[in-house]
Amino acid sequence: MPSPAFPHQYIDRISGRIVDEQLIADRTVSFLYTTLRESAPVMFRALTSAWLSNLLAFCRYDLPGPSRHQGALAFQRLNIDPQECLEPLSFYRSMRRIFERQIRYWQCRPMDDDPAVVAAPADARLLIGSLAGKSSLFIKEKFFDLEELLGRDSRWPCFFAGGDFAVCRLTPDKYHYNHLPVSGRIVDIYEVDGCHHSCNPLASVAVASIYSKNRRVVTVIDTDVRGGSQVGLVVMVEIVALMIGDIVQAYSRRRYDDPIAVYPSLFVDKGCPKSLYRPGSSTDVLLFTPGRIDFLPDLVANSRRTGVQSRFTDASGRPLVETDIRVRSPLARRRRPPLTAALP
């Protein structure tokens, strides 16, 4: 297992630069997931429980703090552009307000309206992969076990066996609204109970299939409907992490106006806000049915890029490289059917 001194790097999608990630509380997470997990498992389970996660979130995001945690200085420290925000700087008097900020996404997060393009669901660090053994992006059970992720009693895992996936890791400085990656009709939405593990790469390395163990909301979208994206069934899994208290479903067709809960039979539009994490760091996982999408070439190239130090590796020890992406930016494209499909 890598030590806290071992750097974790990702690729900035816009510039192509390799960036060192400044991981928050890295030594604390290392102690929690190595020493404490092995020597005091009861205490470890308590520290990753819902009640303690909520308590830690309250202490960090709601208690009054020094001025450096508020307003312009906090935005500067977290490298957040206040001009993206809907509210003036004077509104952000707590870390919770900064974390749950709304932005002018229709201006600062433009989206490709081509219905064949799948959009990124969040501002996040992205890993792409495949559950198909013949794929060059094959990664099996590294971050999740499919049946466990969707729930042992779920009827959906069989639809995604051998399909493609995207893991979107939201760090605490990120904009924490999730947006719809596709257009289609909701056919199922349910919650799976679980823990509140950290999404620090150290935790992901220490605990196998970590995203299958945290509390999560599973949303299944049928895109093969009129007005849909025509990429088959798509699953969006919203996963809590340490200091995430809640996942608030707040779908809005126009900006953030009149938010409603997501429910079966609801038609949703690509790029619109779907939900809000409150607060902390968190993860989205997208699942695609086999053979329906291709990830964009730059993301595939980044995932294989050499010379990047990553704490994520595949079974052979090859680094798995993340790309820093923006919500609503192009993630994948609908796969064209083979030419033979049109022949009589």
Short mmCIF file of N, CA, C and O in Angstrom, two decimals, residues 251-339:
data_model
loop_
_atom_site.label_atom_id
_atom_site.label_comp_id
_atom_site.label_asym_id
_atom_site.label_seq_id
_atom_site.Cartn_x
_atom_site.Cartn_y
_atom_site.Cartn_z
N TYR A 251 -34.03 17.29 -9.14
CA TYR A 251 -34.00 17.44 -10.60
C TYR A 251 -34.69 18.74 -11.02
O TYR A 251 -35.80 19.04 -10.56
N SER A 252 -34.01 19.49 -11.88
CA SER A 252 -34.56 20.75 -12.39
C SER A 252 -34.39 20.78 -13.90
O SER A 252 -33.27 20.60 -14.40
N ARG A 253 -35.46 21.05 -14.62
CA ARG A 253 -35.37 21.12 -16.08
C ARG A 253 -34.75 22.43 -16.54
O ARG A 253 -34.12 22.48 -17.59
N ARG A 254 -34.93 23.48 -15.75
CA ARG A 254 -34.37 24.78 -16.12
C ARG A 254 -33.54 25.31 -14.97
O ARG A 254 -34.06 25.61 -13.90
N ARG A 255 -32.26 25.35 -15.17
CA ARG A 255 -31.32 25.84 -14.17
C ARG A 255 -31.57 25.10 -12.85
O ARG A 255 -31.61 23.87 -12.83
N TYR A 256 -31.78 25.83 -11.74
CA TYR A 256 -32.08 25.18 -10.46
C TYR A 256 -33.52 25.42 -10.04
O TYR A 256 -33.89 25.22 -8.88
N ASP A 257 -34.35 25.85 -10.99
CA ASP A 257 -35.72 26.26 -10.67
C ASP A 257 -36.59 25.03 -10.39
O ASP A 257 -36.50 24.01 -11.07
N ASP A 258 -37.44 25.17 -9.39
CA ASP A 258 -38.49 24.17 -9.08
C ASP A 258 -37.95 22.74 -9.02
O ASP A 258 -38.42 21.85 -9.75
N PRO A 259 -36.97 22.46 -8.16
CA PRO A 259 -36.41 21.10 -8.07
C PRO A 259 -37.44 20.10 -7.58
O PRO A 259 -38.27 20.41 -6.72
N ILE A 260 -37.39 18.90 -8.13
CA ILE A 260 -38.30 17.82 -7.72
C ILE A 260 -37.49 16.56 -7.47
O ILE A 260 -36.36 16.41 -7.96
N ALA A 261 -38.09 15.64 -6.72
CA ALA A 261 -37.46 14.34 -6.49
C ALA A 261 -37.55 13.50 -7.77
O ALA A 261 -38.49 13.63 -8.56
N VAL A 262 -36.56 12.66 -7.98
CA VAL A 262 -36.54 11.76 -9.13
C VAL A 262 -37.38 10.54 -8.82
O VAL A 262 -37.28 9.96 -7.74
N TYR A 263 -38.23 10.10 -9.77
CA TYR A 263 -39.11 8.97 -9.53
C TYR A 263 -39.29 8.17 -10.83
O TYR A 263 -39.08 8.70 -11.93
N PRO A 264 -39.64 6.89 -10.72
CA PRO A 264 -39.85 6.07 -11.92
C PRO A 264 -40.92 6.67 -12.82
O PRO A 264 -41.93 7.19 -12.35
N SER A 265 -40.69 6.61 -14.12
CA SER A 265 -41.52 7.12 -15.21
C SER A 265 -41.19 8.57 -15.56
O SER A 265 -41.64 9.07 -16.60
N LEU A 266 -40.41 9.27 -14.75
CA LEU A 266 -40.03 10.65 -15.04
C LEU A 266 -39.06 10.68 -16.22
O LEU A 266 -38.08 9.95 -16.24
N PHE A 267 -39.32 11.53 -17.20
CA PHE A 267 -38.37 11.75 -18.29
C PHE A 267 -37.40 12.83 -17.86
O PHE A 267 -37.80 13.88 -17.39
N VAL A 268 -36.10 12.56 -18.03
CA VAL A 268 -35.07 13.51 -17.61
C VAL A 268 -34.22 13.90 -18.81
O VAL A 268 -34.01 13.11 -19.74
N ASP A 269 -33.73 15.13 -18.78
CA ASP A 269 -32.96 15.68 -19.89
C ASP A 269 -31.48 15.72 -19.55
O ASP A 269 -31.08 16.13 -18.44
N LYS A 270 -30.66 15.35 -20.51
CA LYS A 270 -29.21 15.39 -20.36
C LYS A 270 -28.73 16.78 -19.95
O LYS A 270 -29.20 17.80 -20.47
N GLY A 271 -27.80 16.81 -19.01
CA GLY A 271 -27.19 18.06 -18.61
C GLY A 271 -27.88 18.81 -17.50
O GLY A 271 -27.31 19.75 -16.93
N CYS A 272 -29.10 18.40 -17.15
CA CYS A 272 -29.84 19.10 -16.09
C CYS A 272 -29.37 18.62 -14.71
O CYS A 272 -28.96 17.47 -14.56
N PRO A 273 -29.46 19.48 -13.69
CA PRO A 273 -29.12 19.04 -12.34
C PRO A 273 -30.03 17.90 -11.89
O PRO A 273 -31.24 17.92 -12.14
N LYS A 274 -29.45 16.90 -11.24
CA LYS A 274 -30.21 15.76 -10.73
C LYS A 274 -30.22 15.70 -9.22
O LYS A 274 -31.26 15.42 -8.60
N SER A 275 -29.04 15.94 -8.58
CA SER A 275 -28.95 15.75 -7.14
C SER A 275 -27.80 16.57 -6.58
O SER A 275 -26.97 17.11 -7.33
N LEU A 276 -27.75 16.62 -5.26
CA LEU A 276 -26.72 17.37 -4.55
C LEU A 276 -26.17 16.52 -3.41
O LEU A 276 -26.93 15.93 -2.64
N TYR A 277 -24.83 16.43 -3.34
CA TYR A 277 -24.19 15.82 -2.18
C TYR A 277 -24.07 16.86 -1.09
O TYR A 277 -23.65 17.98 -1.33
N ARG A 278 -24.34 16.44 0.17
CA ARG A 278 -24.15 17.37 1.26
C ARG A 278 -23.63 16.67 2.50
O ARG A 278 -24.27 15.77 3.01
N PRO A 279 -22.43 17.22 2.91
CA PRO A 279 -21.31 17.76 2.13
C PRO A 279 -20.12 16.83 2.24
O PRO A 279 -20.25 15.75 2.81
N GLY A 280 -18.90 17.18 1.81
CA GLY A 280 -17.71 16.32 1.88
C GLY A 280 -17.21 15.94 0.50
O GLY A 280 -17.37 16.68 -0.44
N SER A 281 -16.63 14.77 0.37
CA SER A 281 -16.22 14.25 -0.93
C SER A 281 -17.10 13.05 -1.26
O SER A 281 -17.74 12.49 -0.37
N SER A 282 -17.12 12.64 -2.50
CA SER A 282 -18.10 11.63 -2.91
C SER A 282 -17.72 11.08 -4.28
O SER A 282 -16.74 11.52 -4.88
N THR A 283 -18.52 10.14 -4.79
CA THR A 283 -18.19 9.46 -6.04
C THR A 283 -19.46 9.15 -6.83
O THR A 283 -20.47 8.74 -6.26
N ASP A 284 -19.39 9.33 -8.13
CA ASP A 284 -20.42 8.85 -9.06
C ASP A 284 -19.85 7.70 -9.87
O ASP A 284 -18.70 7.77 -10.32
N VAL A 285 -20.65 6.67 -10.07
CA VAL A 285 -20.29 5.59 -10.99
C VAL A 285 -21.37 5.50 -12.06
O VAL A 285 -22.56 5.43 -11.74
N LEU A 286 -20.95 5.53 -13.32
CA LEU A 286 -21.86 5.32 -14.44
C LEU A 286 -21.61 3.93 -15.02
O LEU A 286 -20.46 3.52 -15.20
N LEU A 287 -22.70 3.22 -15.32
CA LEU A 287 -22.61 1.91 -15.96
C LEU A 287 -23.37 1.95 -17.28
O LEU A 287 -24.47 2.51 -17.36
N PHE A 288 -22.77 1.34 -18.31
CA PHE A 288 -23.38 1.32 -19.64
C PHE A 288 -23.53 -0.12 -20.10
O PHE A 288 -22.64 -0.96 -19.86
N THR A 289 -24.62 -0.41 -20.78
CA THR A 289 -24.82 -1.75 -21.31
C THR A 289 -23.79 -2.03 -22.41
O THR A 289 -23.31 -1.12 -23.08
N PRO A 290 -23.41 -3.30 -22.59
CA PRO A 290 -22.31 -3.63 -23.51
C PRO A 290 -22.55 -3.15 -24.94
O PRO A 290 -23.66 -3.25 -25.47
N GLY A 291 -21.50 -2.60 -25.53
CA GLY A 291 -21.50 -2.28 -26.95
C GLY A 291 -22.28 -1.06 -27.36
O GLY A 291 -22.49 -0.84 -28.56
N ARG A 292 -22.67 -0.20 -26.41
CA ARG A 292 -23.52 0.93 -26.78
C ARG A 292 -22.80 2.27 -26.82
O ARG A 292 -23.30 3.22 -27.41
N ILE A 293 -21.63 2.39 -26.18
CA ILE A 293 -20.91 3.66 -26.18
C ILE A 293 -19.41 3.43 -26.40
O ILE A 293 -18.91 2.31 -26.18
N ASP A 294 -18.73 4.48 -26.81
CA ASP A 294 -17.27 4.50 -26.85
C ASP A 294 -16.82 5.75 -26.10
O ASP A 294 -17.31 6.87 -26.38
N PHE A 295 -15.91 5.59 -25.16
CA PHE A 295 -15.36 6.76 -24.48
C PHE A 295 -14.55 7.59 -25.47
O PHE A 295 -13.97 7.06 -26.42
N LEU A 296 -14.51 8.90 -25.24
CA LEU A 296 -13.83 9.79 -26.17
C LEU A 296 -12.32 9.49 -26.20
O LEU A 296 -11.73 9.13 -25.18
N PRO A 297 -11.70 9.64 -27.36
CA PRO A 297 -10.29 9.23 -27.52
C PRO A 297 -9.33 9.88 -26.55
O PRO A 297 -8.37 9.24 -26.10
N ASP A 298 -9.54 11.17 -26.20
CA ASP A 298 -8.58 11.81 -25.29
C ASP A 298 -8.62 11.19 -23.91
O ASP A 298 -7.58 11.06 -23.25
N LEU A 299 -9.81 10.76 -23.47
CA LEU A 299 -9.93 10.12 -22.16
C LEU A 299 -9.27 8.73 -22.16
O LEU A 299 -8.64 8.33 -21.18
N VAL A 300 -9.44 8.01 -23.26
CA VAL A 300 -8.80 6.70 -23.39
C VAL A 300 -7.28 6.85 -23.40
O VAL A 300 -6.56 6.12 -22.71
N ALA A 301 -6.79 7.83 -24.15
CA ALA A 301 -5.34 8.07 -24.22
C ALA A 301 -4.78 8.46 -22.86
O ALA A 301 -3.72 7.99 -22.44
N ASN A 302 -5.51 9.32 -22.13
CA ASN A 302 -5.05 9.73 -20.80
C ASN A 302 -4.98 8.55 -19.85
O ASN A 302 -4.06 8.46 -19.02
N SER A 303 -5.96 7.64 -19.94
CA SER A 303 -6.00 6.50 -19.02
C SER A 303 -4.79 5.59 -19.19
O SER A 303 -4.41 4.86 -18.27
N ARG A 304 -4.16 5.63 -20.36
CA ARG A 304 -3.00 4.76 -20.67
C ARG A 304 -1.68 5.54 -20.64
O ARG A 304 -0.63 4.97 -20.96
N ARG A 305 -1.74 6.79 -20.28
CA ARG A 305 -0.55 7.64 -20.38
C ARG A 305 0.53 7.20 -19.41
O ARG A 305 0.27 6.87 -18.25
N THR A 306 1.75 7.20 -19.89
CA THR A 306 2.90 6.81 -19.06
C THR A 306 3.49 8.06 -18.39
O THR A 306 3.20 9.18 -18.79
N GLY A 307 4.34 7.83 -17.39
CA GLY A 307 4.99 8.93 -16.72
C GLY A 307 4.13 9.64 -15.70
O GLY A 307 4.47 10.73 -15.25
N VAL A 308 2.99 9.03 -15.34
CA VAL A 308 2.08 9.60 -14.35
C VAL A 308 2.10 8.70 -13.12
O VAL A 308 1.93 7.48 -13.24
N GLN A 309 2.29 9.28 -11.94
CA GLN A 309 2.29 8.51 -10.70
C GLN A 309 0.87 8.47 -10.13
O GLN A 309 0.33 9.50 -9.73
N SER A 310 0.30 7.28 -10.10
CA SER A 310 -1.06 7.12 -9.61
C SER A 310 -1.11 6.03 -8.55
O SER A 310 -0.41 5.02 -8.65
N ARG A 311 -1.91 6.26 -7.53
CA ARG A 311 -2.11 5.23 -6.50
C ARG A 311 -3.05 4.14 -6.97
O ARG A 311 -3.16 3.09 -6.35
N PHE A 312 -3.73 4.38 -8.08
CA PHE A 312 -4.61 3.36 -8.66
C PHE A 312 -3.81 2.54 -9.67
O PHE A 312 -3.13 3.10 -10.53
N THR A 313 -3.92 1.23 -9.58
CA THR A 313 -3.27 0.34 -10.54
C THR A 313 -4.22 -0.79 -10.90
O THR A 313 -5.16 -1.11 -10.14
N ASP A 314 -3.97 -1.42 -12.05
CA ASP A 314 -4.76 -2.59 -12.41
C ASP A 314 -4.10 -3.84 -11.83
O ASP A 314 -3.13 -3.76 -11.06
N ALA A 315 -4.62 -5.01 -12.17
CA ALA A 315 -4.13 -6.26 -11.59
C ALA A 315 -2.66 -6.53 -11.93
O ALA A 315 -1.95 -7.20 -11.18
N SER A 316 -2.20 -5.97 -13.05
CA SER A 316 -0.81 -6.18 -13.45
C SER A 316 0.13 -5.13 -12.88
O SER A 316 1.34 -5.16 -13.15
N GLY A 317 -0.42 -4.17 -12.11
CA GLY A 317 0.41 -3.12 -11.54
C GLY A 317 0.55 -1.89 -12.42
O GLY A 317 1.25 -0.95 -12.06
N ARG A 318 -0.11 -1.88 -13.58
CA ARG A 318 -0.06 -0.73 -14.47
C ARG A 318 -0.87 0.41 -13.87
O ARG A 318 -2.00 0.21 -13.44
N PRO A 319 -0.34 1.64 -13.84
CA PRO A 319 -1.09 2.77 -13.27
C PRO A 319 -2.40 3.02 -14.02
O PRO A 319 -2.46 2.90 -15.25
N LEU A 320 -3.44 3.30 -13.27
CA LEU A 320 -4.72 3.74 -13.82
C LEU A 320 -4.79 5.24 -13.62
O LEU A 320 -4.82 5.73 -12.50
N VAL A 321 -4.81 5.98 -14.71
CA VAL A 321 -4.63 7.42 -14.67
C VAL A 321 -5.98 8.13 -14.78
O VAL A 321 -6.77 7.85 -15.69
N GLU A 322 -6.22 9.06 -13.86
CA GLU A 322 -7.44 9.86 -13.85
C GLU A 322 -7.29 11.11 -14.72
O GLU A 322 -6.20 11.64 -14.87
N THR A 323 -8.42 11.58 -15.25
CA THR A 323 -8.49 12.85 -15.96
C THR A 323 -9.43 13.77 -15.20
O THR A 323 -10.52 13.36 -14.81
N ASP A 324 -9.00 15.00 -14.99
CA ASP A 324 -9.86 15.99 -14.35
C ASP A 324 -10.84 16.53 -15.39
O ASP A 324 -10.43 17.08 -16.41
N ILE A 325 -12.13 16.32 -15.14
CA ILE A 325 -13.15 16.69 -16.12
C ILE A 325 -14.13 17.69 -15.51
O ILE A 325 -14.23 17.83 -14.29
N ARG A 326 -14.88 18.34 -16.38
CA ARG A 326 -15.91 19.28 -15.96
C ARG A 326 -17.29 18.70 -16.25
O ARG A 326 -17.49 18.02 -17.26
N VAL A 327 -18.23 18.98 -15.38
CA VAL A 327 -19.58 18.51 -15.55
C VAL A 327 -20.13 18.99 -16.90
O VAL A 327 -19.83 20.09 -17.35
N ARG A 328 -20.89 18.13 -17.56
CA ARG A 328 -21.55 18.40 -18.84
C ARG A 328 -20.59 18.39 -20.02
O ARG A 328 -21.02 18.57 -21.16
N SER A 329 -19.29 18.16 -19.78
CA SER A 329 -18.35 18.04 -20.90
C SER A 329 -18.51 16.67 -21.55
O SER A 329 -19.02 15.73 -20.92
N PRO A 330 -18.09 16.49 -22.79
CA PRO A 330 -18.27 15.20 -23.48
C PRO A 330 -17.49 14.08 -22.80
O PRO A 330 -16.30 14.21 -22.50
N LEU A 331 -18.18 12.97 -22.57
CA LEU A 331 -17.58 11.81 -21.91
C LEU A 331 -17.46 10.62 -22.85
O LEU A 331 -16.45 9.93 -22.88
N ALA A 332 -18.51 10.37 -23.62
CA ALA A 332 -18.55 9.23 -24.52
C ALA A 332 -19.48 9.56 -25.69
O ALA A 332 -20.18 10.57 -25.68
N ARG A 333 -19.46 8.69 -26.68
CA ARG A 333 -20.31 8.88 -27.85
C ARG A 333 -21.04 7.57 -28.16
O ARG A 333 -20.49 6.48 -27.96
N ARG A 334 -22.26 7.70 -28.58
CA ARG A 334 -23.05 6.53 -28.97
C ARG A 334 -22.33 5.77 -30.07
O ARG A 334 -21.85 6.36 -31.04
N ARG A 335 -22.20 4.46 -29.87
CA ARG A 335 -21.49 3.64 -30.86
C ARG A 335 -22.36 3.44 -32.09
O ARG A 335 -23.55 3.11 -31.99
N ARG A 336 -21.75 3.65 -33.25
CA ARG A 336 -22.48 3.42 -34.48
C ARG A 336 -22.65 1.94 -34.69
O ARG A 336 -21.71 1.15 -34.47
N PRO A 337 -23.80 1.51 -35.19
CA PRO A 337 -23.97 0.06 -35.45
C PRO A 337 -23.04 -0.36 -36.57
O PRO A 337 -22.68 0.44 -37.45
N PRO A 338 -22.59 -1.62 -36.56
CA PRO A 338 -21.70 -2.09 -37.64
C PRO A 338 -22.40 -1.99 -39.00
O PRO A 338 -23.63 -2.07 -39.09
N LEU A 339 -21.60 -1.81 -40.06
CA LEU A 339 -22.19 -1.66 -41.39
C LEU A 339 -23.03 -2.84 -41.79
O LEU A 339 -24.03 -2.70 -42.51
#
